[in-house]
JSON list of C-alpha atoms in Angstrom, two decimals:
[
{"chain": "D", "resi": 1, "resn": "MET", "atom": "CA", "xyz": [0.00, 0.00, 0.00]},
{"chain": "D", "resi": 2, "resn": "SER", "atom": "CA", "xyz": [1.28, 3.48, -0.82]},
{"chain": "D", "resi": 3, "resn": "PRO", "atom": "CA", "xyz": [2.12, 5.72, 2.16]},
{"chain": "D", "resi": 4, "resn": "ALA", "atom": "CA", "xyz": [-0.34, 8.25, 0.73]},
{"chain": "D", "resi": 5, "resn": "ALA", "atom": "CA", "xyz": [-3.16, 5.75, 1.21]},
{"chain": "D", "resi": 6, "resn": "GLY", "atom": "CA", "xyz": [-2.70, 6.01, 4.97]},
{"chain": "D", "resi": 7, "resn": "LEU", "atom": "CA", "xyz": [-3.14, 9.76, 5.17]},
{"chain": "D", "resi": 8, "resn": "VAL", "atom": "CA", "xyz": [-5.79, 10.86, 7.63]},
{"chain": "D", "resi": 9, "resn": "VAL", "atom": "CA", "xyz": [-7.14, 14.00, 6.01]},
{"chain": "D", "resi": 10, "resn": "PRO", "atom": "CA", "xyz": [-10.44, 15.03, 4.44]},
{"chain": "D", "resi": 11, "resn": "ALA", "atom": "CA", "xyz": [-10.97, 13.32, 1.09]},
{"chain": "D", "resi": 12, "resn": "GLY", "atom": "CA", "xyz": [-9.40, 15.35, -1.65]},
{"chain": "D", "resi": 13, "resn": "THR", "atom": "CA", "xyz": [-6.79, 17.11, 0.50]},
{"chain": "D", "resi": 14, "resn": "VAL", "atom": "CA", "xyz": [-3.12, 16.29, 0.88]},
{"chain": "D", "resi": 15, "resn": "GLY", "atom": "CA", "xyz": [-0.88, 18.24, 3.23]},
{"chain": "D", "resi": 16, "resn": "ALA", "atom": "CA", "xyz": [2.83, 17.78, 2.76]},
{"chain": "D", "resi": 17, "resn": "ARG", "atom": "CA", "xyz": [5.87, 19.02, 4.61]},
{"chain": "D", "resi": 18, "resn": "ALA", "atom": "CA", "xyz": [9.37, 17.60, 4.24]},
{"chain": "D", "resi": 19, "resn": "GLY", "atom": "CA", "xyz": [12.47, 19.10, 5.71]},
{"chain": "D", "resi": 20, "resn": "GLU", "atom": "CA", "xyz": [15.92, 18.89, 7.09]},
{"chain": "D", "resi": 21, "resn": "ALA", "atom": "CA", "xyz": [17.99, 21.88, 8.07]},
{"chain": "D", "resi": 22, "resn": "ALA", "atom": "CA", "xyz": [21.70, 22.16, 7.40]},
{"chain": "D", "resi": 23, "resn": "VAL", "atom": "CA", "xyz": [22.37, 25.48, 9.08]},
{"chain": "D", "resi": 24, "resn": "GLU", "atom": "CA", "xyz": [26.01, 26.30, 8.53]},
{"chain": "D", "resi": 25, "resn": "PRO", "atom": "CA", "xyz": [28.07, 29.19, 7.21]},
{"chain": "D", "resi": 26, "resn": "THR", "atom": "CA", "xyz": [27.49, 29.73, 3.50]},
{"chain": "D", "resi": 27, "resn": "ILE", "atom": "CA", "xyz": [31.17, 30.41, 2.88]},
{"chain": "D", "resi": 28, "resn": "GLY", "atom": "CA", "xyz": [33.09, 27.16, 3.18]},
{"chain": "D", "resi": 29, "resn": "ALA", "atom": "CA", "xyz": [30.01, 24.97, 3.57]},
{"chain": "D", "resi": 30, "resn": "ALA", "atom": "CA", "xyz": [30.10, 21.41, 2.28]},
{"chain": "D", "resi": 31, "resn": "VAL", "atom": "CA", "xyz": [28.18, 21.28, -0.99]},
{"chain": "D", "resi": 32, "resn": "GLY", "atom": "CA", "xyz": [27.30, 17.64, -0.26]},
{"chain": "D", "resi": 33, "resn": "ASP", "atom": "CA", "xyz": [25.39, 18.78, 2.83]},
{"chain": "D", "resi": 34, "resn": "TRP", "atom": "CA", "xyz": [23.42, 21.20, 0.66]},
{"chain": "D", "resi": 35, "resn": "GLN", "atom": "CA", "xyz": [22.67, 18.52, -1.92]},
{"chain": "D", "resi": 36, "resn": "HIS", "atom": "CA", "xyz": [21.39, 16.18, 0.79]},
{"chain": "D", "resi": 37, "resn": "MET", "atom": "CA", "xyz": [19.18, 18.90, 2.27]},
{"chain": "D", "resi": 38, "resn": "VAL", "atom": "CA", "xyz": [17.73, 19.81, -1.14]},
{"chain": "D", "resi": 39, "resn": "ALA", "atom": "CA", "xyz": [17.08, 16.13, -1.85]},
{"chain": "D", "resi": 40, "resn": "VAL", "atom": "CA", "xyz": [15.21, 15.70, 1.42]},
{"chain": "D", "resi": 41, "resn": "ASP", "atom": "CA", "xyz": [13.33, 19.02, 1.37]},
{"chain": "D", "resi": 42, "resn": "LEU", "atom": "CA", "xyz": [12.26, 19.32, -2.25]},
{"chain": "D", "resi": 43, "resn": "THR", "atom": "CA", "xyz": [12.36, 15.77, -3.54]},
{"chain": "D", "resi": 44, "resn": "GLY", "atom": "CA", "xyz": [10.55, 14.50, -0.44]},
{"chain": "D", "resi": 45, "resn": "LEU", "atom": "CA", "xyz": [7.80, 17.03, -0.93]},
{"chain": "D", "resi": 46, "resn": "MET", "atom": "CA", "xyz": [7.44, 16.20, -4.62]},
{"chain": "D", "resi": 47, "resn": "CYS", "atom": "CA", "xyz": [7.41, 12.44, -3.96]},
{"chain": "D", "resi": 48, "resn": "ARG", "atom": "CA", "xyz": [4.68, 12.74, -1.32]},
{"chain": "D", "resi": 49, "resn": "THR", "atom": "CA", "xyz": [2.60, 14.84, -3.70]},
{"chain": "D", "resi": 50, "resn": "SER", "atom": "CA", "xyz": [3.22, 12.42, -6.57]},
{"chain": "D", "resi": 51, "resn": "GLU", "atom": "CA", "xyz": [2.10, 9.44, -4.45]},
{"chain": "D", "resi": 52, "resn": "ALA", "atom": "CA", "xyz": [-1.15, 11.22, -3.65]},
{"chain": "D", "resi": 53, "resn": "VAL", "atom": "CA", "xyz": [-2.11, 12.31, -7.18]},
{"chain": "D", "resi": 54, "resn": "ALA", "atom": "CA", "xyz": [-4.15, 9.20, -8.03]},
{"chain": "D", "resi": 55, "resn": "TYR", "atom": "CA", "xyz": [-6.09, 9.51, -4.76]},
{"chain": "D", "resi": 56, "resn": "LEU", "atom": "CA", "xyz": [-6.69, 13.21, -5.39]},
{"chain": "D", "resi": 57, "resn": "VAL", "atom": "CA", "xyz": [-7.97, 12.60, -8.91]},
{"chain": "D", "resi": 58, "resn": "LYS", "atom": "CA", "xyz": [-10.36, 9.95, -7.59]},
{"chain": "D", "resi": 59, "resn": "ALA", "atom": "CA", "xyz": [-11.51, 12.23, -4.76]},
{"chain": "D", "resi": 60, "resn": "ALA", "atom": "CA", "xyz": [-12.18, 15.03, -7.25]},
{"chain": "D", "resi": 61, "resn": "ALA", "atom": "CA", "xyz": [-14.10, 12.70, -9.54]},
{"chain": "D", "resi": 62, "resn": "ASP", "atom": "CA", "xyz": [-16.18, 11.15, -6.74]},
{"chain": "D", "resi": 63, "resn": "GLY", "atom": "CA", "xyz": [-16.58, 14.10, -4.37]},
{"chain": "D", "resi": 64, "resn": "PRO", "atom": "CA", "xyz": [-19.49, 16.51, -4.31]},
{"chain": "D", "resi": 65, "resn": "LEU", "atom": "CA", "xyz": [-17.32, 19.56, -5.10]},
{"chain": "D", "resi": 66, "resn": "LYS", "atom": "CA", "xyz": [-15.35, 17.87, -7.90]},
{"chain": "D", "resi": 67, "resn": "VAL", "atom": "CA", "xyz": [-12.08, 19.33, -6.64]},
{"chain": "D", "resi": 68, "resn": "ALA", "atom": "CA", "xyz": [-9.00, 18.19, -4.72]},
{"chain": "D", "resi": 69, "resn": "ASP", "atom": "CA", "xyz": [-6.28, 20.16, -2.99]},
{"chain": "D", "resi": 70, "resn": "VAL", "atom": "CA", "xyz": [-2.55, 19.88, -2.37]},
{"chain": "D", "resi": 71, "resn": "VAL", "atom": "CA", "xyz": [-1.21, 22.02, 0.44]},
{"chain": "D", "resi": 72, "resn": "ASP", "atom": "CA", "xyz": [2.58, 22.25, 0.49]},
{"chain": "D", "resi": 73, "resn": "ILE", "atom": "CA", "xyz": [3.71, 23.94, 3.66]},
{"chain": "D", "resi": 74, "resn": "GLY", "atom": "CA", "xyz": [6.69, 26.26, 3.48]},
{"chain": "D", "resi": 75, "resn": "LEU", "atom": "CA", "xyz": [8.27, 28.69, 5.87]},
{"chain": "D", "resi": 76, "resn": "VAL", "atom": "CA", "xyz": [8.63, 32.45, 5.93]},
{"chain": "D", "resi": 77, "resn": "ALA", "atom": "CA", "xyz": [12.36, 31.74, 6.20]},
{"chain": "D", "resi": 78, "resn": "GLY", "atom": "CA", "xyz": [12.37, 31.58, 2.41]},
{"chain": "D", "resi": 79, "resn": "ARG", "atom": "CA", "xyz": [11.72, 35.32, 2.19]},
{"chain": "D", "resi": 80, "resn": "SER", "atom": "CA", "xyz": [15.24, 36.39, 3.16]},
{"chain": "D", "resi": 81, "resn": "VAL", "atom": "CA", "xyz": [18.81, 35.15, 3.03]},
{"chain": "D", "resi": 82, "resn": "VAL", "atom": "CA", "xyz": [21.26, 35.03, 5.92]},
{"chain": "D", "resi": 83, "resn": "GLY", "atom": "CA", "xyz": [24.84, 33.81, 5.97]},
{"chain": "D", "resi": 84, "resn": "MET", "atom": "CA", "xyz": [24.18, 30.82, 8.21]},
{"chain": "D", "resi": 85, "resn": "ALA", "atom": "CA", "xyz": [21.23, 29.34, 6.35]},
{"chain": "D", "resi": 86, "resn": "ALA", "atom": "CA", "xyz": [21.16, 30.60, 2.78]},
{"chain": "D", "resi": 87, "resn": "VAL", "atom": "CA", "xyz": [20.65, 27.24, 1.07]},
{"chain": "D", "resi": 88, "resn": "TRP", "atom": "CA", "xyz": [18.20, 25.94, 3.67]},
{"chain": "D", "resi": 89, "resn": "ARG", "atom": "CA", "xyz": [16.13, 29.11, 3.28]},
{"chain": "D", "resi": 90, "resn": "ALA", "atom": "CA", "xyz": [16.21, 28.76, -0.52]},
{"chain": "D", "resi": 91, "resn": "THR", "atom": "CA", "xyz": [14.42, 25.40, -0.25]},
{"chain": "D", "resi": 92, "resn": "LYS", "atom": "CA", "xyz": [11.47, 27.03, 1.50]}
]
């Protein structure tokens, strides 16, 4: 069974949040740490959404409103850049 099948949310709604913070100085930071964080934050979010698409399409087809929603939760941290968390903030 897909992990999306076990979601406990109203039919036609998927809420997704994936994240890992690598808060370190931007200058001299290990690029591998950034790549791992981007893989977890963005790819995790996209995979969760992708797993749910079939369920959302069915919910939209069968539901009374004929719609489905995806809610990807971000952070206000993505609105600015600071030296200790520039890449992490960019994934928000």
